[in-house]
Short mmCIF file of C-alpha atoms and ligand atoms in Angstrom, two decimals:
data_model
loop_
_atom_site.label_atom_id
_atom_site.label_comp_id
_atom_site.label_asym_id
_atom_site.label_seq_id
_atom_site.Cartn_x
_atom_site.Cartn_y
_atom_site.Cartn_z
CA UNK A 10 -98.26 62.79 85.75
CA UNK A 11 -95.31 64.35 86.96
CA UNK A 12 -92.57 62.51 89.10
CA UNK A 13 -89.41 63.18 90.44
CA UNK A 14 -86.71 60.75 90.85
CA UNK A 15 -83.48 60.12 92.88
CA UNK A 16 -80.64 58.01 92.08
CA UNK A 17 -77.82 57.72 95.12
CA UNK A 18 -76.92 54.21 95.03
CA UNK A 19 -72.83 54.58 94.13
CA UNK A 20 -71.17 57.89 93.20
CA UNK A 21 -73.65 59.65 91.10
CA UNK A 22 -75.89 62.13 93.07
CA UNK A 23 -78.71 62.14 90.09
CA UNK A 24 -82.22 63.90 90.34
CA UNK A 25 -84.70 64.15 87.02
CA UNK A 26 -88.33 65.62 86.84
CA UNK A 27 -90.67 63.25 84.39
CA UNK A 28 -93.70 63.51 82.68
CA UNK A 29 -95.20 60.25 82.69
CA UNK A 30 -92.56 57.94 80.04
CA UNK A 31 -91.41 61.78 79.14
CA UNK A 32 -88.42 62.94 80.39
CA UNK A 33 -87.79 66.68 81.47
CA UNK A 34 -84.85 66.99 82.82
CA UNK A 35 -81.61 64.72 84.23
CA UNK A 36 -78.83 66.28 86.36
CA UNK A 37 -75.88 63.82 87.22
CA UNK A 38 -73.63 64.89 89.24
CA UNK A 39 -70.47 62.38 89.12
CA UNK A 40 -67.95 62.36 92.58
CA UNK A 41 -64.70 62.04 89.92
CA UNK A 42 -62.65 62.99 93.19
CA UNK A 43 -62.78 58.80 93.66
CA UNK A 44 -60.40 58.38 91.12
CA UNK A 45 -57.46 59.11 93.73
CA UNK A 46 -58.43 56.03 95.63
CA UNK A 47 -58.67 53.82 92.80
CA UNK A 48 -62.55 53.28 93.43
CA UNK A 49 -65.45 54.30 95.56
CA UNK A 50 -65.27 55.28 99.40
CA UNK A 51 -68.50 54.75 100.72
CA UNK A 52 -68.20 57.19 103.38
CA UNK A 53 -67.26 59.72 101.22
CA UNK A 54 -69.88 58.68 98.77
CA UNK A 55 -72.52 59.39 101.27
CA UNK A 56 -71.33 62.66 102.18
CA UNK A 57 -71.07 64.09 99.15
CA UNK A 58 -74.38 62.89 98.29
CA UNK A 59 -75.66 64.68 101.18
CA UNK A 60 -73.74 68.21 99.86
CA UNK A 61 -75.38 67.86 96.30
CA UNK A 62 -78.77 66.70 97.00
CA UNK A 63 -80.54 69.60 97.79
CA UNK A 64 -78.99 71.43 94.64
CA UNK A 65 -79.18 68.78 92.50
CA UNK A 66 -82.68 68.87 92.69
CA UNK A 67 -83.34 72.33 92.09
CA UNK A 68 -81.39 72.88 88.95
CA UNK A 69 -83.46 69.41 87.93
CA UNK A 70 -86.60 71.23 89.00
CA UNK A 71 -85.55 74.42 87.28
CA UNK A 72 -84.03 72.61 83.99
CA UNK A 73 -87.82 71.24 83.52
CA UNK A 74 -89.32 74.43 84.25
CA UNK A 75 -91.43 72.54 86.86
CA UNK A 76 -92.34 73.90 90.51
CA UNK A 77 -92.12 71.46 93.56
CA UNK A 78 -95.75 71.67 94.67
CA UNK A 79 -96.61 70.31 90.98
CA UNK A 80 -94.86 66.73 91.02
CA UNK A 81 -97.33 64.24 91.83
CA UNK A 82 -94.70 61.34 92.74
CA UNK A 83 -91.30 61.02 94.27
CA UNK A 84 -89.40 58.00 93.33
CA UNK A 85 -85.90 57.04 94.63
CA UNK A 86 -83.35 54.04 94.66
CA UNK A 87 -84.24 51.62 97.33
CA UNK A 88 -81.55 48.67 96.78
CA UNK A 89 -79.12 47.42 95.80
CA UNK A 90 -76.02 50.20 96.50
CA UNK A 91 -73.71 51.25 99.26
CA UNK A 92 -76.15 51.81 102.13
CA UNK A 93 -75.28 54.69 103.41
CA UNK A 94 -75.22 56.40 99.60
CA UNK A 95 -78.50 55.24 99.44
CA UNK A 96 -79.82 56.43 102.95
CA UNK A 97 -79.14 59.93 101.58
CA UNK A 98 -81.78 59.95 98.22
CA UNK A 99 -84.09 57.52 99.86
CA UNK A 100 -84.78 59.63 102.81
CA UNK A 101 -84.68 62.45 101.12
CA UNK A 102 -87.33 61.42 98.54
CA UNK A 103 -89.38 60.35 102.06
CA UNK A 104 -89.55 63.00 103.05
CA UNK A 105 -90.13 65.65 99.97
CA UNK A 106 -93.48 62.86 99.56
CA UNK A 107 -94.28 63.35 103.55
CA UNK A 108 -94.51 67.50 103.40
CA UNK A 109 -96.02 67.37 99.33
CA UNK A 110 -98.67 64.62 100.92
CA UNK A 111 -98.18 62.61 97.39
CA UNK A 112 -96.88 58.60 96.79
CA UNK A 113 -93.59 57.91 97.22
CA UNK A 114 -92.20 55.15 94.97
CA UNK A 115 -88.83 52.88 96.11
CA UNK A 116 -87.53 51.95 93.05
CA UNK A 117 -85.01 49.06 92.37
CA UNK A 118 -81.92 49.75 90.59
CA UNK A 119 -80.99 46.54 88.56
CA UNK A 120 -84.95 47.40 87.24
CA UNK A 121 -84.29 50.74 86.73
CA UNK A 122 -81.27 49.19 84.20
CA UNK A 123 -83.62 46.88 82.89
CA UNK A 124 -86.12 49.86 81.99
CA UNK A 125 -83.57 52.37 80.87
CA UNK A 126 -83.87 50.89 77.42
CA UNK A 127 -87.59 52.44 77.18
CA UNK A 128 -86.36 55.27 77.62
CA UNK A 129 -85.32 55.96 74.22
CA UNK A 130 -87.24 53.68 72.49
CA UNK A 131 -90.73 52.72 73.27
CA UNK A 132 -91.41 50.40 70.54
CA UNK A 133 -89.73 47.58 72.86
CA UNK A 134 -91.76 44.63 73.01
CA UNK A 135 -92.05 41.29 75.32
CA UNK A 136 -90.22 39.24 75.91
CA UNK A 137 -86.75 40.21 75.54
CA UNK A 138 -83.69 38.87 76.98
CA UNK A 139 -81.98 41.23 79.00
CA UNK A 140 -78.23 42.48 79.53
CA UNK A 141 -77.49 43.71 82.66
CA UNK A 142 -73.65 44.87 83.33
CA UNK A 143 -72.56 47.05 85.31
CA UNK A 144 -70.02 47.75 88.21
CA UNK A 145 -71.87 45.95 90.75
CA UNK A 146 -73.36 43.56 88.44
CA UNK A 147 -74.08 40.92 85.61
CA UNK A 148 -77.10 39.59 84.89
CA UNK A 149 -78.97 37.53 82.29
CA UNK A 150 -83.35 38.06 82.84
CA UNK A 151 -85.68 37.11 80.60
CA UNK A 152 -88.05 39.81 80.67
CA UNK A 153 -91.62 38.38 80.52
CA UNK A 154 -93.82 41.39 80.85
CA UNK A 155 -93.56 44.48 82.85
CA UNK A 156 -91.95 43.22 86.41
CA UNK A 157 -91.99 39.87 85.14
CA UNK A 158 -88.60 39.03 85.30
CA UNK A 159 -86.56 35.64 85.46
CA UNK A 160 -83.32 35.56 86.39
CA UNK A 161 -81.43 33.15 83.93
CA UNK A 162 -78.08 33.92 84.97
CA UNK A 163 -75.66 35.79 86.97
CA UNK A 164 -72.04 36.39 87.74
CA UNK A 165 -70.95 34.27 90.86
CA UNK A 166 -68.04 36.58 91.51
CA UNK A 167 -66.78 39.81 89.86
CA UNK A 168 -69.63 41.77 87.90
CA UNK A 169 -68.31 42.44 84.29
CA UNK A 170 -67.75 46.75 85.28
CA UNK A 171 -65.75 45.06 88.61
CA UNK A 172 -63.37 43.45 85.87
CA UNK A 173 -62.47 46.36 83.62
CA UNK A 174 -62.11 48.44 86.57
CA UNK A 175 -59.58 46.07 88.29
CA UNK A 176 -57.72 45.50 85.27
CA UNK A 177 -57.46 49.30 84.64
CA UNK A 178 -55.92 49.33 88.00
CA UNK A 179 -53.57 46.49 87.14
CA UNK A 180 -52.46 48.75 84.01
CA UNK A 181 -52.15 51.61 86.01
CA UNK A 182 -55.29 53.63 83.88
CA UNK A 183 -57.00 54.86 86.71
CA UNK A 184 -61.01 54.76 87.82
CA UNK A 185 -63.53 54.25 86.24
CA UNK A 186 -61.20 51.75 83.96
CA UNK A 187 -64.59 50.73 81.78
CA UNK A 188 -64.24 53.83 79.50
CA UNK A 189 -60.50 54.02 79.60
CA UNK A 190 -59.69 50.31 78.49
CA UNK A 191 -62.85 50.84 75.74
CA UNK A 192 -60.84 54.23 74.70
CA UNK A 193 -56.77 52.50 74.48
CA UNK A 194 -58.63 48.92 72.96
CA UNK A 195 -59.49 51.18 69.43
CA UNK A 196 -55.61 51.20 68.73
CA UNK A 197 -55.05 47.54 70.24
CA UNK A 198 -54.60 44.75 68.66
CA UNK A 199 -57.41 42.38 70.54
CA UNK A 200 -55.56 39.08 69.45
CA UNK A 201 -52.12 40.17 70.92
CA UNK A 202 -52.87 37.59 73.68
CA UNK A 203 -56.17 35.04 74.49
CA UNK A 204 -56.93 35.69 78.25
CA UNK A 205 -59.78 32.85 79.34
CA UNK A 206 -62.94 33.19 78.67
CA UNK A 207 -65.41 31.72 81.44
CA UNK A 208 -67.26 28.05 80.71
CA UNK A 209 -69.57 27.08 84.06
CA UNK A 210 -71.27 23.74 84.59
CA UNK A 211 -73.59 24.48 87.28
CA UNK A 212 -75.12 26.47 84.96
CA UNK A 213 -74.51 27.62 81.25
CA UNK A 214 -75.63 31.14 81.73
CA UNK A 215 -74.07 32.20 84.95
CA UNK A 216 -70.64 34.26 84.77
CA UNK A 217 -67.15 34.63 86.26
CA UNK A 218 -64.79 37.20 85.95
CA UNK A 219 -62.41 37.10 88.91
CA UNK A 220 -60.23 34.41 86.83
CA UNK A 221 -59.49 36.56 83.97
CA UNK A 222 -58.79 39.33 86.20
CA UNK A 223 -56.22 36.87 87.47
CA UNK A 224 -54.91 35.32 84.44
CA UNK A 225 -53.84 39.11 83.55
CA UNK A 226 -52.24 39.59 86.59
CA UNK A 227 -49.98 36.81 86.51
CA UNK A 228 -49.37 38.00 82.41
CA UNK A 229 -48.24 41.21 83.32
CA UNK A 230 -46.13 39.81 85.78
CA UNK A 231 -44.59 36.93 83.62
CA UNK A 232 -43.63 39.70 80.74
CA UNK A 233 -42.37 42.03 83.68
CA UNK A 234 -44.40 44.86 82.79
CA UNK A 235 -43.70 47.31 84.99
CA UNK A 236 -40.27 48.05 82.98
CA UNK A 237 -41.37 47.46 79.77
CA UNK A 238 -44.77 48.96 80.10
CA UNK A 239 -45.06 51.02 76.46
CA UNK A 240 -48.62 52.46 74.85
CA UNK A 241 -48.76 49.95 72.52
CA UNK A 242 -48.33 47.43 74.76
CA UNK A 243 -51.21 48.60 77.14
CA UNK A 244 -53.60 49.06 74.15
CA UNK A 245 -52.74 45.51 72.72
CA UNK A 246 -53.53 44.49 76.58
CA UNK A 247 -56.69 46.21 76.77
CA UNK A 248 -57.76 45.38 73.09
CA UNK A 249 -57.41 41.52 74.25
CA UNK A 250 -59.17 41.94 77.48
CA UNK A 251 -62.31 43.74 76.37
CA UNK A 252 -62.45 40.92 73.68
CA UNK A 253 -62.40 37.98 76.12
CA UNK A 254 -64.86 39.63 78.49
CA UNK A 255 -67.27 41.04 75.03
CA UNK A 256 -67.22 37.34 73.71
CA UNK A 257 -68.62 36.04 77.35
CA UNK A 258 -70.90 38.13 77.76
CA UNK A 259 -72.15 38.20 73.60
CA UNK A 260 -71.88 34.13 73.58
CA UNK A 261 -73.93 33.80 76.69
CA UNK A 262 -76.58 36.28 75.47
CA UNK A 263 -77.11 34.60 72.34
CA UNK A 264 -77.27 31.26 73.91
CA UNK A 265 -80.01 32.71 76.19
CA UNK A 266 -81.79 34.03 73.32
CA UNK A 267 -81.72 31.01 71.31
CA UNK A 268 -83.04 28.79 73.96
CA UNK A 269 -85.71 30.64 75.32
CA UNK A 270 -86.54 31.85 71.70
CA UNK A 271 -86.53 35.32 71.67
CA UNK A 272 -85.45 37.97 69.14
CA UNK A 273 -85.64 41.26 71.21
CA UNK A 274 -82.12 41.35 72.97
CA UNK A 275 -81.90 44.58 75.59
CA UNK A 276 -78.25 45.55 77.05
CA UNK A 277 -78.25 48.09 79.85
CA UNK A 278 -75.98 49.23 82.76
CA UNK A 279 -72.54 51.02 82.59
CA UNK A 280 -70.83 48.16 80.43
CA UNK A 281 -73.47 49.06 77.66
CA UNK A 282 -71.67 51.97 77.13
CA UNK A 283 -68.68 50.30 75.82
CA UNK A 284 -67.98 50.48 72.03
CA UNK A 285 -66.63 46.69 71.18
CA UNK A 286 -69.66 45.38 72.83
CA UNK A 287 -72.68 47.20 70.73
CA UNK A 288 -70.69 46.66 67.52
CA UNK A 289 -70.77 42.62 68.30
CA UNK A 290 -74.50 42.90 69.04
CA UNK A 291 -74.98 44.72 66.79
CA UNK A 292 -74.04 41.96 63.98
CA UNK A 293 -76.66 40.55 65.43
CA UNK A 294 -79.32 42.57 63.67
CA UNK A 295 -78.18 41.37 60.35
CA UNK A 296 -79.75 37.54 61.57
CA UNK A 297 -82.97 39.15 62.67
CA UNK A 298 -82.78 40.21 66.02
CA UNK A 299 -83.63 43.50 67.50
CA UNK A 300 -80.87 45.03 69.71
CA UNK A 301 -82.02 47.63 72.26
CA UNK A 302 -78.88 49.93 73.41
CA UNK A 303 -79.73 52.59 75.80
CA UNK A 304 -78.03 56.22 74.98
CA UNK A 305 -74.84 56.93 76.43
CA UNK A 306 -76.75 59.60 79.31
CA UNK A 307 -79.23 56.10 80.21
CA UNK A 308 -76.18 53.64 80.28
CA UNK A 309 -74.27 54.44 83.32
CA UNK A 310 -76.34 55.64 86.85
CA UNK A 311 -79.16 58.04 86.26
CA UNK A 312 -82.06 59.20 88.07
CA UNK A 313 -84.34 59.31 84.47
CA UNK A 314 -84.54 55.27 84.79
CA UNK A 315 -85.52 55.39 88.14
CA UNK A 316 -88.41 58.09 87.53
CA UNK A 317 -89.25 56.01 84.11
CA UNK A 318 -89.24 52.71 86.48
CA UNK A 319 -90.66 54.58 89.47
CA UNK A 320 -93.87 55.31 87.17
CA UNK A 321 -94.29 52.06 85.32
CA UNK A 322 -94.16 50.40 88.98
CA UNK A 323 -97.12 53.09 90.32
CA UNK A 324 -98.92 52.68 87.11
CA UNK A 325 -99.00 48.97 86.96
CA UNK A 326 -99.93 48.43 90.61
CA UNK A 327 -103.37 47.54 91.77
CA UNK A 328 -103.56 48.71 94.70
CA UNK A 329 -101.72 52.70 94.56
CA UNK A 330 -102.41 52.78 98.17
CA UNK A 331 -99.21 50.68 99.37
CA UNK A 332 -97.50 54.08 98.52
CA UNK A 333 -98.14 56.14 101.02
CA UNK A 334 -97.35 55.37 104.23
CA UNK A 335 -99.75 56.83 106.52
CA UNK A 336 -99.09 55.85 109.95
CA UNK A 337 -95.19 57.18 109.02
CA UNK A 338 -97.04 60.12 108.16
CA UNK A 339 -98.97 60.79 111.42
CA UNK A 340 -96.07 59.48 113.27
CA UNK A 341 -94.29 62.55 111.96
CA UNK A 342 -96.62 64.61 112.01
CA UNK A 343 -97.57 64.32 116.04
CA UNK A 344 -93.93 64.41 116.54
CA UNK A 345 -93.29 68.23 114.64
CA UNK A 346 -96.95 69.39 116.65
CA UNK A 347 -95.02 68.23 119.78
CA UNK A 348 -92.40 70.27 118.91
CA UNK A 349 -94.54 72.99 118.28
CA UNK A 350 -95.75 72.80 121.45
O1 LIG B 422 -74.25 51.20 85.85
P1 LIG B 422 -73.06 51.88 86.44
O2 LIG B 422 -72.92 53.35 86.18
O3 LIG B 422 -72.98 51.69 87.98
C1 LIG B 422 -73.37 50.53 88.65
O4 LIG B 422 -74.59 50.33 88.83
O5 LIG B 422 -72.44 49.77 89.00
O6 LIG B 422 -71.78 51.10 85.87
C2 LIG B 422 -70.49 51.52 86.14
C3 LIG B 422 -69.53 50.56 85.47
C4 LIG B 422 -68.06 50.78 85.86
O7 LIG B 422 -67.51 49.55 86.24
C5 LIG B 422 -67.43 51.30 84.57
O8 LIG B 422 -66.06 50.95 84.43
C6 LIG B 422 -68.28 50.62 83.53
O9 LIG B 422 -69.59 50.69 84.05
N1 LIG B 422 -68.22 51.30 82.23
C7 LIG B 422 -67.70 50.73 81.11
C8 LIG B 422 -67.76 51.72 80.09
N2 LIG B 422 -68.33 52.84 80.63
C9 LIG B 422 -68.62 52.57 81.94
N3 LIG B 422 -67.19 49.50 80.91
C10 LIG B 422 -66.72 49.22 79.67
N4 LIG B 422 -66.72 50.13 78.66
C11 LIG B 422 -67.23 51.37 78.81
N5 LIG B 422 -67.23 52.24 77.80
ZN1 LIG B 423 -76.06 51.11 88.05
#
């Protein structure tokens, strides 16, 4: 069955085509011009999404070698993102599935992460504890079956993406800081300095990452950066960072995996992408644990999760029906013959 799929959430305009689990083709399109303000406008988010849709979707369509009249499903991002962002794909994929008369499939996004892992490797079996970090957010699931999920933990401030993104700031690296602080870490030396890593009581797996975001603030400040800011300084910095922020979210994990006993451990999201946290996974595989790693194209936003996710959801659902919306349908439909008229 062929589906396409629309990711809009945040500042990638993303469109793939799908063949069932298969995927055909993936455009991303990534607004870079953000990087000016330090982080995402949402206004401007939305209206670029609005310039590149239309395009982005062709060359996805074209890429495939698949005509528009032969997709069978539209999926798109339905929550979470900035709402405006996702306004653009979601109505967009409304209405491609309104004039092509076929299902249209809201897809979440935090699933979509969760999924992304299938992408590239099938042979994923349940349960597994899931990863989930990324610039929004951090979450610990333990993935029953498909859209089974239980949500074991969570960050109750800054997502884990949030962090390395404000600290790049702090260090003057720019935006996205994620693959920039993963990039001056490799020359760092990651016990320079101990920034805190987070201990909760309410509950063991839950996160927080506003206080080391903090604690480096007030280091920078108490070794008066500014004048005697140096590379190797910022890498030993970064290097020490990353490893407070890898051994939170590796400890946790492991915990998770212990107690719920489990041996399939998934990471996905943006964060995934970073080096220092699939090495110490990784390890992991030498005690008998599988460790699922999306590819780099799957980690950070991309419309082939949501198509993958998009399908699973359609093909696992009892009743198909709930997809097509009908009365929306004939609403629209009287209203363009009253135009007509
Ligand atoms: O999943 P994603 O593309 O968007 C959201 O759903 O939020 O994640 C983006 C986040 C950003 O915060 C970015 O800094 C982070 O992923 N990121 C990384 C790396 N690559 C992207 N963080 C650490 N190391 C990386 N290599
Ligand atoms: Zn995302």
């Amino acid at each position: 069955m062929l589906s396409l799929a629309i990711e809009s959430s945040c500042d990638e305009t993303s469109v793939a085509v799908l063949n069932n689990e298969t995927v055909l083709s993936n455009v991303i399109s990534s607004q870079l011009f953000h990087t000016k303000y330090g982080g995402v406008v949402p206004e401007v988010a939305s209206r670029e999404h609005l310039k590149k849709i239309v395009e982005i979707t062709e060359i996805a369509l074209k890429n495939a070698d698949i005509k528009l009249s032969d997709i069978k499903i539209i999926c798109a991002t339905s929550e979470p993102g900035l709402i405006g962002a996702l306004l653009i794909g979601l109505n967009y994929g409304k209405a491609l599935s309104m004039c092509l008369n076929i299902p249209f499939i809201p897809v979440n996004h935090i699933h979509a992460h969760l999924y992304s892992n299938f992408l590239n490797n099938s042979k994923i079996s349940f349960p597994f504890i899931s990863l989930i970090v990324s610039g929004g957010h951090t979450l610990l699931i333990l993935a029953e079956e498909f859209f089974k999920h239980k949500i074991i933990g969570k960050t109750v401030d800054d997502a884990a993406g949030e962090a390395f993104d404000k600290v790049a700031k702090l260090l003057g690296l720019g935006y996205p800081g994620g693959p920039l602080i993963d990039k001056y870490a490799k020359s760092g030396n990651e016990n320079f300095h101990k920034f805190p890593e987070s201990v909760l009581k309410n509950n063991e797996f839950d996160f927080s990452f506003s206080g080391i975001k903090t604690s480096v603030r007030y280091f920078l400040k108490d070794i008066d950066f500014e004048s005697i800011k140096n590379e190797s300084l910022v890498n030993d910095i970064c290097a020490s960072f990353q490893k407070a922020v890898v051994n939170t979210l590796f400890n946790k994990t492991y915990l998770a995996a212990k107690k719920y006993g489990v041996k399939e451990i998934s990471v996905s999201g943006g964060v995934s992408a970073n080096s220092y946290l699939k090495s110490k996974f990784n390890f992991l595989s030498e005690s008998g644990y599988k460790i699922n790693f999306p590819v780099l194209e799957y980690s950070t936003d991309n419309a082939a999760m949501i198509g993958l996710t998009g399908y699973l959801k359609y093909k696992y659902s009892v009743n198909k029906s709930i997809f097509i919306n009908e009365t929306l349908f004939q609403n629209a439909k009287a209203k363009l013959d009253y135009e007509n008229f």
